[in-house]
CSV table of C-alpha atoms in Angstrom, one decimal:
chain,number,residue,atom,x,y,z
A,1,MET,CA,-1.6,-42.9,-1.1
A,2,ARG,CA,0.2,-39.9,0.3
A,3,ILE,CA,-1.6,-37.9,2.9
A,4,LEU,CA,-1.1,-34.1,2.7
A,5,SER,CA,-0.1,-32.3,5.8
A,6,GLN,CA,-2.3,-29.5,7.2
A,7,SER,CA,0.1,-26.8,5.9
A,8,GLN,CA,0.1,-28.4,2.4
A,9,GLU,CA,-3.7,-28.6,2.4
A,10,ASN,CA,-3.9,-25.0,3.5
A,11,PHE,CA,-1.5,-23.9,0.7
A,12,PHE,CA,-3.5,-25.9,-1.8
A,13,TRP,CA,-6.7,-24.3,-0.7
A,14,GLN,CA,-5.1,-20.8,-0.9
A,15,LYS,CA,-4.1,-21.5,-4.5
A,16,LEU,CA,-7.7,-22.7,-5.3
A,17,MET,CA,-9.3,-19.7,-3.8
A,18,ALA,CA,-6.8,-17.4,-5.7
A,19,ILE,CA,-7.8,-19.1,-9.0
A,20,VAL,CA,-11.5,-18.7,-8.2
A,21,MET,CA,-11.1,-15.1,-7.3
A,22,VAL,CA,-9.1,-14.4,-10.5
A,23,THR,CA,-11.9,-16.2,-12.5
A,24,ASN,CA,-14.5,-14.0,-10.9
A,25,LEU,CA,-12.5,-10.9,-11.3
A,26,LEU,CA,-12.1,-11.6,-15.0
A,27,LEU,CA,-15.8,-12.1,-15.4
A,28,VAL,CA,-16.4,-8.8,-13.5
A,29,PHE,CA,-14.2,-6.9,-15.8
A,30,PHE,CA,-15.6,-8.5,-18.8
A,31,ASN,CA,-19.1,-7.5,-17.7
A,32,ILE,CA,-17.9,-3.9,-16.9
A,33,THR,CA,-16.2,-3.5,-20.3
A,34,TYR,CA,-18.8,-5.4,-22.4
A,35,ILE,CA,-20.8,-2.4,-23.5
A,36,PRO,CA,-17.8,-0.3,-24.6
A,37,LEU,CA,-16.2,-3.3,-26.4
A,38,ARG,CA,-19.4,-4.8,-27.8
A,39,ASP,CA,-18.7,-3.6,-31.3
A,40,LEU,CA,-15.3,-5.4,-31.3
A,41,TYR,CA,-17.0,-8.6,-30.0
A,42,LEU,CA,-19.7,-8.3,-32.7
A,43,GLN,CA,-17.0,-7.9,-35.4
A,44,TYR,CA,-14.6,-10.7,-34.3
A,45,LEU,CA,-16.6,-12.8,-31.8
A,46,PRO,CA,-20.2,-12.7,-32.8
A,47,GLY,CA,-21.0,-15.8,-30.8
A,48,VAL,CA,-20.0,-14.0,-27.6
A,49,VAL,CA,-22.5,-11.2,-28.4
A,50,GLN,CA,-25.2,-13.7,-29.1
A,51,GLN,CA,-24.7,-15.4,-25.8
A,52,TYR,CA,-24.1,-12.4,-23.6
A,53,ASP,CA,-26.6,-9.8,-25.0
A,54,PRO,CA,-29.5,-11.3,-22.9
A,55,VAL,CA,-27.4,-10.9,-19.7
A,56,LYS,CA,-27.2,-7.2,-20.3
A,57,GLY,CA,-30.8,-6.9,-21.4
A,58,ILE,CA,-29.8,-6.1,-25.0
A,59,GLU,CA,-32.3,-6.8,-27.9
A,60,PRO,CA,-32.1,-5.9,-31.6
A,61,ASN,CA,-33.3,-2.4,-32.3
A,62,GLU,CA,-36.6,-2.8,-34.3
A,63,LEU,CA,-36.1,0.1,-36.6
A,64,THR,CA,-32.5,-0.6,-37.6
A,65,GLU,CA,-33.0,-4.4,-37.7
A,66,ASN,CA,-36.0,-3.9,-40.1
A,67,TYR,CA,-33.8,-1.6,-42.2
A,68,LEU,CA,-31.1,-4.2,-42.6
A,69,GLN,CA,-33.7,-6.8,-43.4
A,70,THR,CA,-35.2,-4.6,-46.1
A,71,VAL,CA,-31.7,-4.1,-47.6
A,72,THR,CA,-31.3,-7.9,-47.7
A,73,GLN,CA,-34.6,-8.2,-49.5
A,74,LEU,CA,-33.4,-5.6,-52.0
A,75,GLU,CA,-30.2,-7.6,-52.6
A,76,ALA,CA,-32.3,-10.7,-53.3
A,77,ALA,CA,-34.7,-8.9,-55.6
A,78,ILE,CA,-32.0,-7.3,-57.7
A,79,ALA,CA,-30.1,-10.5,-57.9
A,80,ALA,CA,-33.3,-12.3,-59.2
A,81,GLN,CA,-35.0,-9.6,-61.3
A,82,GLY,CA,-32.6,-6.7,-61.7
A,83,PRO,CA,-32.7,-3.1,-60.4
A,84,THR,CA,-35.4,-1.9,-62.7
A,85,ALA,CA,-38.0,-4.6,-61.8
A,86,ALA,CA,-41.2,-3.5,-60.1
A,87,ASN,CA,-40.4,-5.4,-56.9
A,88,SER,CA,-36.9,-3.8,-56.7
A,89,LEU,CA,-38.4,-0.3,-57.2
A,90,ALA,CA,-41.0,-0.9,-54.5
A,91,ILE,CA,-38.3,-2.0,-52.1
A,92,LEU,CA,-36.2,1.1,-52.9
A,93,GLU,CA,-39.1,3.3,-52.1
A,94,GLN,CA,-39.6,1.5,-48.9
A,95,LEU,CA,-35.9,2.0,-48.0
A,96,GLN,CA,-36.3,5.7,-48.6
A,97,LYS,CA,-39.1,5.9,-46.1
A,98,GLN,CA,-37.2,3.9,-43.5
A,99,SER,CA,-34.1,6.1,-44.1
A,100,LEU,CA,-36.1,9.2,-43.3
A,101,ALA,CA,-37.5,7.6,-40.2
A,102,ILE,CA,-34.0,6.8,-39.1
A,103,VAL,CA,-32.8,10.3,-39.7
A,104,ASP,CA,-35.8,11.8,-37.8
A,105,GLU,CA,-36.0,9.4,-34.9
A,106,ASN,CA,-32.2,8.7,-34.4
A,107,PRO,CA,-32.5,5.1,-33.0
A,108,PHE,CA,-28.9,5.2,-32.0
A,109,LEU,CA,-29.6,7.7,-29.2
A,110,LEU,CA,-30.9,5.2,-26.7
A,111,ALA,CA,-27.9,3.0,-27.0
A,112,ASP,CA,-25.6,6.0,-26.5
A,113,LYS,CA,-24.2,5.4,-30.0
A,114,SER,CA,-24.7,9.0,-31.4
A,115,ALA,CA,-21.1,9.0,-32.5
A,116,THR,CA,-21.7,5.8,-34.5
A,117,PHE,CA,-24.7,7.4,-36.2
A,118,ALA,CA,-22.7,10.6,-37.0
A,119,ARG,CA,-20.0,8.4,-38.6
A,120,LEU,CA,-22.6,6.6,-40.7
A,121,LYS,CA,-24.1,9.9,-42.0
A,122,ARG,CA,-20.7,11.3,-42.8
A,123,ARG,CA,-19.7,8.3,-44.8
A,124,LEU,CA,-23.0,8.3,-46.7
A,125,ARG,CA,-22.8,12.1,-47.6
A,126,SER,CA,-19.2,11.6,-48.7
A,127,PHE,CA,-20.1,8.7,-51.0
A,128,VAL,CA,-23.2,10.4,-52.5
A,129,GLY,CA,-21.7,13.9,-52.7
A,130,ILE,CA,-24.6,15.7,-51.0
A,131,SER,CA,-24.4,17.7,-47.7
A,132,SER,CA,-27.9,17.1,-46.5
A,133,ASN,CA,-28.5,13.9,-44.6
A,134,ARG,CA,-32.1,13.5,-45.8
A,135,GLU,CA,-31.2,14.1,-49.4
A,136,ALA,CA,-28.2,11.8,-49.2
A,137,PHE,CA,-30.3,8.9,-48.0
A,138,LEU,CA,-33.0,9.5,-50.6
A,139,THR,CA,-30.5,9.8,-53.4
A,140,PHE,CA,-28.6,6.7,-52.3
A,141,TRP,CA,-31.8,4.6,-52.6
A,142,SER,CA,-33.1,6.2,-55.7
A,143,PRO,CA,-33.3,4.4,-59.1
A,144,PRO,CA,-31.4,7.1,-61.0
A,145,PHE,CA,-28.5,6.7,-58.5
A,146,LEU,CA,-28.5,3.0,-59.0
A,147,ALA,CA,-28.6,3.5,-62.8
A,148,ALA,CA,-25.7,6.0,-62.7
A,149,ASN,CA,-23.6,3.7,-60.4
A,150,SER,CA,-23.1,0.0,-60.7
A,151,TRP,CA,-25.1,-2.0,-58.1
A,152,PRO,CA,-22.1,-4.1,-57.0
A,153,THR,CA,-20.3,-0.9,-56.1
A,154,ILE,CA,-23.2,0.4,-54.1
A,155,GLN,CA,-23.7,-3.0,-52.5
A,156,THR,CA,-20.0,-3.3,-51.5
A,157,PHE,CA,-20.0,0.2,-50.0
A,158,PHE,CA,-23.1,-0.5,-47.9
A,159,ASN,CA,-22.0,-3.9,-46.6
A,160,GLN,CA,-18.5,-2.8,-45.7
A,161,LYS,CA,-19.0,0.9,-44.6
A,162,LEU,CA,-22.6,1.2,-43.4
A,163,ARG,CA,-24.0,-2.2,-42.5
A,164,PRO,CA,-21.5,-2.8,-39.5
A,165,LEU,CA,-22.4,0.6,-38.1
A,166,ILE,CA,-26.2,-0.1,-38.4
A,167,ALA,CA,-25.8,-3.6,-37.0
A,168,SER,CA,-24.0,-2.4,-33.9
A,169,ASN,CA,-27.1,-0.5,-32.8
A,170,TYR,CA,-29.3,-2.2,-30.2
A,171,PHE,CA,-32.2,-1.6,-27.8
A,172,ARG,CA,-31.5,-2.1,-24.1
A,173,GLU,CA,-34.3,-2.7,-21.6
A,174,THR,CA,-34.7,-0.7,-18.4
A,175,ASN,CA,-36.1,-1.6,-15.0
A,176,GLU,CA,-38.8,0.1,-13.0
A,177,ILE,CA,-36.4,2.8,-11.7
A,178,GLY,CA,-35.1,3.7,-15.1
A,179,GLN,CA,-31.8,1.8,-15.0
A,180,PHE,CA,-30.5,-0.5,-17.6
A,181,VAL,CA,-31.2,-4.2,-17.0
A,182,ASP,CA,-28.0,-6.1,-16.0
A,183,ASN,CA,-28.5,-9.7,-15.1
A,184,PHE,CA,-24.9,-10.4,-14.3
A,185,TRP,CA,-26.0,-10.9,-10.7
A,186,ARG,CA,-27.4,-14.3,-11.8
A,187,ILE,CA,-23.9,-15.4,-12.6
A,188,ASP,CA,-22.2,-13.6,-9.8
A,189,ILE,CA,-24.5,-14.8,-7.0
A,190,TYR,CA,-22.8,-18.2,-7.0
A,191,PHE,CA,-19.4,-16.6,-6.5
A,192,ILE,CA,-20.8,-14.3,-3.8
A,193,GLY,CA,-22.3,-17.3,-1.9
A,194,PHE,CA,-19.1,-19.3,-2.2
A,195,PHE,CA,-16.9,-16.4,-1.0
A,196,ALA,CA,-19.3,-15.6,1.9
A,197,LEU,CA,-19.3,-19.3,3.0
A,198,GLU,CA,-15.5,-19.5,2.8
A,199,PHE,CA,-15.1,-16.2,4.6
A,200,GLY,CA,-17.4,-17.2,7.4
A,201,ILE,CA,-15.8,-20.5,8.0
A,202,ARG,CA,-12.2,-19.2,7.8
A,203,THR,CA,-12.8,-16.3,10.2
A,204,LEU,CA,-14.6,-18.6,12.6
A,205,VAL,CA,-11.7,-21.1,12.6
A,206,ILE,CA,-9.2,-18.2,13.1
A,207,SER,CA,-11.2,-16.9,16.2
A,208,ARG,CA,-11.2,-20.4,17.7
A,209,GLN,CA,-7.5,-21.1,17.0
A,210,THR,CA,-6.3,-17.6,18.2
A,211,ALA,CA,-6.7,-16.7,21.9
A,212,GLY,CA,-8.3,-13.4,22.7
A,213,ILE,CA,-9.8,-12.9,19.2
A,214,SER,CA,-13.6,-13.0,18.8
A,215,TRP,CA,-15.4,-13.8,15.5
A,216,LEU,CA,-16.1,-10.1,15.0
A,217,ASP,CA,-12.4,-9.4,15.5
A,218,ALA,CA,-11.4,-12.0,12.9
A,219,ILE,CA,-13.9,-10.5,10.5
A,220,ALA,CA,-12.6,-7.0,11.1
A,221,ARG,CA,-9.0,-8.2,10.4
A,222,ARG,CA,-10.2,-9.4,6.9
A,223,TRP,CA,-12.1,-6.2,6.1
A,224,TYR,CA,-10.5,-6.0,2.7
A,225,GLU,CA,-12.4,-9.1,1.6
A,226,LEU,CA,-15.8,-7.4,2.1
A,227,PRO,CA,-16.0,-6.3,-1.6
A,228,LEU,CA,-16.3,-10.0,-2.5
A,229,PHE,CA,-19.9,-9.9,-1.2
A,230,LEU,CA,-21.0,-6.5,-2.6
A,231,PRO,CA,-23.3,-6.7,-5.6
A,232,PHE,CA,-22.0,-3.3,-6.6
A,233,TRP,CA,-18.5,-1.7,-7.0
A,234,ARG,CA,-17.3,-5.2,-8.0
A,235,TRP,CA,-14.1,-3.8,-9.3
A,236,LEU,CA,-13.0,-3.4,-5.7
A,237,ARG,CA,-12.6,-7.2,-5.6
A,238,LEU,CA,-9.2,-6.5,-7.2
A,239,ILE,CA,-7.9,-5.8,-3.7
A,240,PRO,CA,-8.7,-9.1,-2.0
A,241,ALA,CA,-7.8,-11.0,-5.2
A,242,ALA,CA,-4.3,-9.3,-5.2
A,243,VAL,CA,-3.8,-10.3,-1.6
A,244,ARG,CA,-4.8,-13.9,-2.1
A,245,ILE,CA,-2.7,-14.1,-5.3
A,246,HIS,CA,0.3,-12.7,-3.3
A,247,ARG,CA,-0.3,-15.1,-0.3
A,248,SER,CA,-0.8,-18.2,-2.5
A,249,ARG,CA,2.2,-17.3,-4.6
A,250,LEU,CA,0.2,-18.1,-7.6
A,251,LEU,CA,1.9,-15.2,-9.3
A,252,ASN,CA,4.8,-13.2,-8.0
A,253,LEU,CA,3.4,-9.8,-7.4
A,254,GLU,CA,6.1,-8.6,-5.0
A,255,ARG,CA,8.1,-6.8,-7.7
A,256,LEU,CA,5.0,-5.3,-9.4
A,257,LEU,CA,3.7,-4.0,-6.1
A,258,GLY,CA,7.1,-2.8,-5.1
A,259,GLN,CA,7.5,-0.8,-8.4
A,260,MET,CA,4.0,0.6,-8.2
A,261,THR,CA,4.5,1.9,-4.7
A,262,HIS,CA,8.2,2.6,-4.9
A,263,GLU,CA,8.4,6.4,-5.3
A,264,PRO,CA,5.2,7.2,-3.2
A,265,ALA,CA,6.4,4.9,-0.4
A,266,ALA,CA,9.9,6.5,-0.4
A,267,TYR,CA,8.7,10.0,0.0
A,268,LEU,CA,6.0,9.1,2.3
A,269,ALA,CA,8.4,7.3,4.6
A,270,GLU,CA,10.7,10.3,4.5
A,271,ARG,CA,7.9,12.7,5.6
A,272,VAL,CA,6.8,10.3,8.3
A,273,SER,CA,10.3,9.8,9.7
A,274,ARG,CA,10.9,13.6,9.7
A,275,PHE,CA,7.6,14.1,11.4
A,276,ALA,CA,8.3,11.5,14.0
A,277,LEU,CA,11.8,13.0,14.7
A,278,VAL,CA,10.5,16.5,15.1
A,279,ARG,CA,7.7,15.4,17.4
A,280,LEU,CA,10.1,13.3,19.5
A,281,VAL,CA,12.6,16.1,19.9
A,282,ASN,CA,9.8,18.7,20.6
A,283,GLN,CA,8.4,16.4,23.4
A,284,ALA,CA,11.8,15.9,24.8
A,285,LYS,CA,12.3,19.7,24.9
A,286,GLU,CA,9.0,20.2,26.6
A,287,ALA,CA,10.0,17.7,29.2
A,288,VAL,CA,13.3,19.4,29.8
A,289,ASN,CA,11.8,22.9,29.9
A,290,ALA,CA,9.1,21.7,32.4
A,291,GLY,CA,11.7,20.1,34.7
A,292,GLU,CA,10.3,16.7,34.3
A,293,ILE,CA,13.7,15.1,33.8
A,294,ALA,CA,15.0,16.4,37.1
A,295,ALA,CA,11.8,15.3,38.9
A,296,LEU,CA,11.8,11.9,37.4
A,297,ASP,CA,12.8,10.1,40.6
A,298,HIS,CA,9.8,11.5,42.5
A,299,ALA,CA,7.2,11.7,39.7
A,300,GLY,CA,3.6,12.5,40.6
A,301,ASN,CA,0.5,10.3,40.4
A,302,ASN,CA,0.0,10.9,36.7
A,303,TYR,CA,3.4,9.4,35.9
A,304,VAL,CA,3.0,5.9,34.5
A,305,GLN,CA,5.4,3.4,36.1
A,306,VAL,CA,6.6,0.3,34.2
A,307,GLY,CA,8.1,-2.6,36.1
A,308,ASP,CA,10.1,-2.1,39.4
A,309,PRO,CA,9.6,1.5,40.7
A,310,ASN,CA,13.2,1.5,42.1
A,311,LYS,CA,14.8,1.3,38.7
A,312,LEU,CA,17.2,4.2,39.5
A,313,ASP,CA,18.5,2.4,42.5
A,314,GLN,CA,18.9,-0.8,40.4
A,315,LEU,CA,20.7,1.1,37.7
A,316,THR,CA,23.0,2.7,40.3
A,317,ASP,CA,23.8,-0.7,41.8
A,318,ARG,CA,24.5,-2.3,38.4
A,319,LEU,CA,26.8,0.6,37.5
A,320,LEU,CA,28.7,0.3,40.7
A,321,ARG,CA,29.1,-3.4,40.2
A,322,LEU,CA,30.5,-2.8,36.8
A,323,VAL,CA,32.9,-0.1,38.0
A,324,ILE,CA,34.1,-2.1,40.9
A,325,TYR,CA,34.5,-5.6,39.5
A,326,GLN,CA,35.1,-4.9,35.8
A,327,VAL,CA,36.3,-1.3,35.2
A,328,MET,CA,38.6,-0.8,38.1
A,329,PRO,CA,40.8,-3.9,37.5
A,330,THR,CA,41.0,-3.0,33.8
A,331,ILE,CA,42.2,0.5,34.5
A,332,LYS,CA,44.6,-0.4,37.3
A,333,PRO,CA,47.8,0.3,35.3
A,334,ASP,CA,46.5,3.7,34.4
A,335,LEU,CA,45.5,4.4,38.0
A,336,GLU,CA,49.0,3.4,39.2
A,337,ALA,CA,50.6,5.8,36.7
A,338,LEU,CA,48.3,8.6,37.8
A,339,LEU,CA,49.0,8.0,41.5
A,340,ARG,CA,52.7,7.8,40.8
A,341,HIS,CA,52.6,11.1,39.0
A,342,SER,CA,50.4,12.7,41.7
A,343,LEU,CA,52.7,11.4,44.5
A,344,GLN,CA,55.7,12.9,42.8
A,345,ARG,CA,54.1,16.3,42.4
A,346,ALA,CA,52.8,16.2,45.9
A,347,LEU,CA,56.2,15.3,47.4
A,348,LYS,CA,58.0,17.8,45.3
A,349,ALA,CA,55.6,20.5,46.5
A,350,SER,CA,56.0,19.6,50.2
A,351,GLU,CA,58.3,21.1,52.7
A,352,LEU,CA,59.8,17.7,53.4
A,353,TYR,CA,61.0,17.4,49.9
A,354,GLU,CA,62.6,20.9,50.1
A,355,GLY,CA,64.4,19.8,53.3
A,356,LEU,CA,65.6,16.6,51.7
A,357,GLN,CA,67.1,18.6,48.9
A,358,GLN,CA,69.4,20.3,51.5
A,359,ILE,CA,70.9,16.9,52.5
A,360,PRO,CA,74.1,16.3,50.6
A,361,GLY,CA,73.8,13.3,48.2
A,362,ILE,CA,70.0,13.4,47.9
A,363,GLN,CA,69.1,15.3,44.7
A,364,ALA,CA,65.9,13.5,43.8
A,365,ILE,CA,63.3,11.0,45.2
A,366,PRO,CA,64.2,7.5,43.9
A,367,GLN,CA,61.6,6.1,41.6
A,368,ASP,CA,61.8,2.7,43.5
A,369,MET,CA,60.3,4.5,46.5
A,370,ILE,CA,57.4,6.1,44.7
A,371,ALA,CA,56.4,3.0,42.6
A,372,PRO,CA,55.7,0.6,45.4
A,373,ILE,CA,53.6,3.3,47.1
A,374,SER,CA,51.5,4.1,44.0
A,375,ASP,CA,51.0,0.3,43.3
A,376,TYR,CA,49.9,-0.2,46.8
A,377,LEU,CA,47.5,2.7,46.8
A,378,ALA,CA,46.0,1.5,43.4
A,379,GLN,CA,45.6,-2.1,44.6
A,380,ALA,CA,44.3,-0.8,47.9
A,381,SER,CA,41.7,1.4,46.2
A,382,CYS,CA,40.3,-1.6,44.1
A,383,ASP,CA,40.4,-4.0,47.2
A,384,VAL,CA,38.7,-1.5,49.4
A,385,LEU,CA,35.9,-0.8,47.0
A,386,ALA,CA,35.4,-4.5,46.3
A,387,THR,CA,35.5,-5.5,49.9
A,388,SER,CA,33.3,-2.7,51.0
A,389,TYR,CA,30.7,-3.5,48.4
A,390,ALA,CA,30.7,-7.2,49.2
A,391,ASP,CA,30.6,-6.7,53.0
A,392,VAL,CA,27.1,-6.1,54.5
A,393,GLU,CA,28.1,-3.1,56.5
A,394,GLY,CA,30.2,-1.8,53.7
A,395,ARG,CA,27.4,-2.3,51.3
A,396,LEU,CA,25.1,-0.2,53.6
A,397,LEU,CA,27.8,2.5,53.6
A,398,VAL,CA,28.1,2.4,49.8
A,399,ASP,CA,24.3,2.5,49.5
A,400,GLN,CA,24.2,5.4,51.8
A,401,LEU,CA,26.9,7.1,49.8
A,402,SER,CA,25.0,6.5,46.6
A,403,HIS,CA,21.8,7.7,48.1
A,404,ASP,CA,23.4,10.9,49.5
A,405,PHE,CA,25.1,11.4,46.2
A,406,ARG,CA,21.9,11.2,44.2
A,407,GLN,CA,20.1,13.5,46.8
A,408,ALA,CA,22.9,16.1,46.6
A,409,LEU,CA,23.0,15.9,42.9
A,410,GLY,CA,19.3,16.2,42.6
A,411,GLN,CA,19.2,19.2,44.9
A,412,GLU,CA,21.9,20.9,43.0
A,413,LEU,CA,20.2,20.2,39.7
A,414,THR,CA,17.0,21.7,41.0
A,415,GLN,CA,18.7,24.9,42.1
A,416,GLY,CA,17.3,27.8,40.0
A,417,GLY,CA,20.4,28.9,38.2
A,418,THR,CA,21.7,25.4,37.6
A,419,GLN,CA,18.4,24.1,36.5
A,420,THR,CA,17.7,27.0,34.1
A,421,GLU,CA,21.2,26.7,32.6
A,422,LEU,CA,21.0,22.9,32.1
A,423,GLN,CA,17.5,23.2,30.6
A,424,LYS,CA,18.7,25.8,28.2
A,425,LEU,CA,21.7,23.7,27.2
A,426,LEU,CA,19.7,20.6,26.7
A,427,SER,CA,17.0,22.5,24.7
A,428,ASP,CA,19.6,24.0,22.5
A,429,LEU,CA,21.2,20.6,22.0
A,430,LEU,CA,18.0,19.0,21.0
A,431,GLU,CA,17.1,21.9,18.7
A,432,GLU,CA,20.5,21.6,17.1
A,433,MET,CA,20.1,17.9,16.6
A,434,LYS,CA,16.6,18.5,15.1
A,435,LEU,CA,17.7,21.1,12.6
A,436,ASN,CA,20.9,19.3,11.5
A,437,TYR,CA,19.2,16.0,11.1
A,438,ILE,CA,16.4,17.4,9.0
A,439,GLN,CA,18.8,19.3,6.9
A,440,LYS,CA,20.9,16.2,6.4
A,441,ALA,CA,17.8,14.1,5.6
A,442,LYS,CA,16.8,16.5,2.8
A,443,GLN,CA,20.2,16.0,1.2
A,444,GLN,CA,19.6,12.2,1.0
A,445,ASN,CA,17.5,10.6,-1.7
A,446,PRO,CA,14.8,8.5,-0.1
A,447,GLU,CA,14.6,6.3,-3.1
A,448,ASP,CA,18.1,5.1,-2.4
A,449,ILE,CA,17.2,4.2,1.1
A,450,LEU,CA,14.1,2.3,-0.1
A,451,GLU,CA,16.3,0.4,-2.5
A,452,GLU,CA,18.5,-0.8,0.4
A,453,VAL,CA,15.3,-1.9,2.2
A,454,ASP,CA,14.2,-3.8,-0.9
A,455,GLN,CA,17.6,-5.5,-1.1
A,456,LEU,CA,17.2,-6.6,2.6
A,457,ASP,CA,13.7,-7.9,1.8
A,458,GLU,CA,15.1,-10.0,-1.0
A,459,GLN,CA,17.7,-11.5,1.3
A,460,ALA,CA,15.1,-12.3,3.9
A,461,PRO,CA,13.6,-15.9,3.9
A,462,VAL,CA,10.1,-16.4,2.3
A,463,THR,CA,7.2,-16.4,4.8
A,464,ASN,CA,4.5,-19.0,4.5
A,465,TYR,CA,1.1,-17.4,5.0
A,466,SER,CA,-1.7,-19.2,6.7
């Protein structure tokens, strides 16, 4: 016998819970839609009506039910004795009285089926050819009308056009506070108890298996499952059911949910991103205008430090290491060419070079004299920096140079004119970025971007939910 792993058992339980939730959700929607669709059930599935009417507190309406029974008696009497027999005439008179009672009392009102009653009266008036409801009913059940029209025609009209409308009427009980009786809770209470037990055990297990999470925290994280326990607003159970179906992969709802939220999510994401950008740029502008960037190295007590407080020194040290050991050797040929060019210009501009020009035979400085000098200076510059930074005393001198450089730069940046000019330039640059980005974002279709996100999601591996 093969033993299932813990993940397989959890996945199987997720599927089972999804099936139970779907079953309960179908019952909930059946209960919600039963009254509006009861006429269809009565016509095509009368057994369902017979079984479920007691759950909704529905009973046959006494007035309309007696009316149909009287019509059945008339059919039996005419079939046995004919329409002119004394028994048939007595039943016709009884039907006339019952018809007037139906017209006066409107037994369809309590069941909120006034539209059905209006349809019934309209059909009867059209068949009889009389505009008055009372006169139409009296004429329909009168002996002269039966004599002028064949009984099979009248019987067929009543059974096909009127009987289904009358049979759809019902009486529904009310409770002490005047609300209609609905005993669906007798069925739903088993599901509620099952869901509550499963919810309590699962959240308790999560709280014990996850560090730093209490039982209340685990319950709060599963807040969307609370409609499973509510005896009202049961249609909200669609939310936890959809989540469970998605997690258990009982049905693939990814595409459906994506299509349902595609356009709203696209434009909402666009507005959120633009809001975040504008807020970020505005906060940066406020920091620049307030001089917080220049004072970052000596921030006040309200400034929140993260990690080592000497981050600027470490950044400077790291940059110097990169420049000395990585950048300088790479740019050594360029540095040699620059020094060679500078030496040539410097010598040509010197008085010594003008004196040499007066010596016969010397018209220019040989290149083989300048090249070794420039190569030596370039190599010496790299070696001096590397040696000085590696040496303890040299390192102290470099650190002092770095410190003095930052101090001097900071003092110059905080000078009134320089600080104001830099703040204005940075503020204008941020404002320019904000305006241009937002304008460019308006020209892009957010749905195209969301489609790219969906394509990336499709390429991502499937996640197993616990």
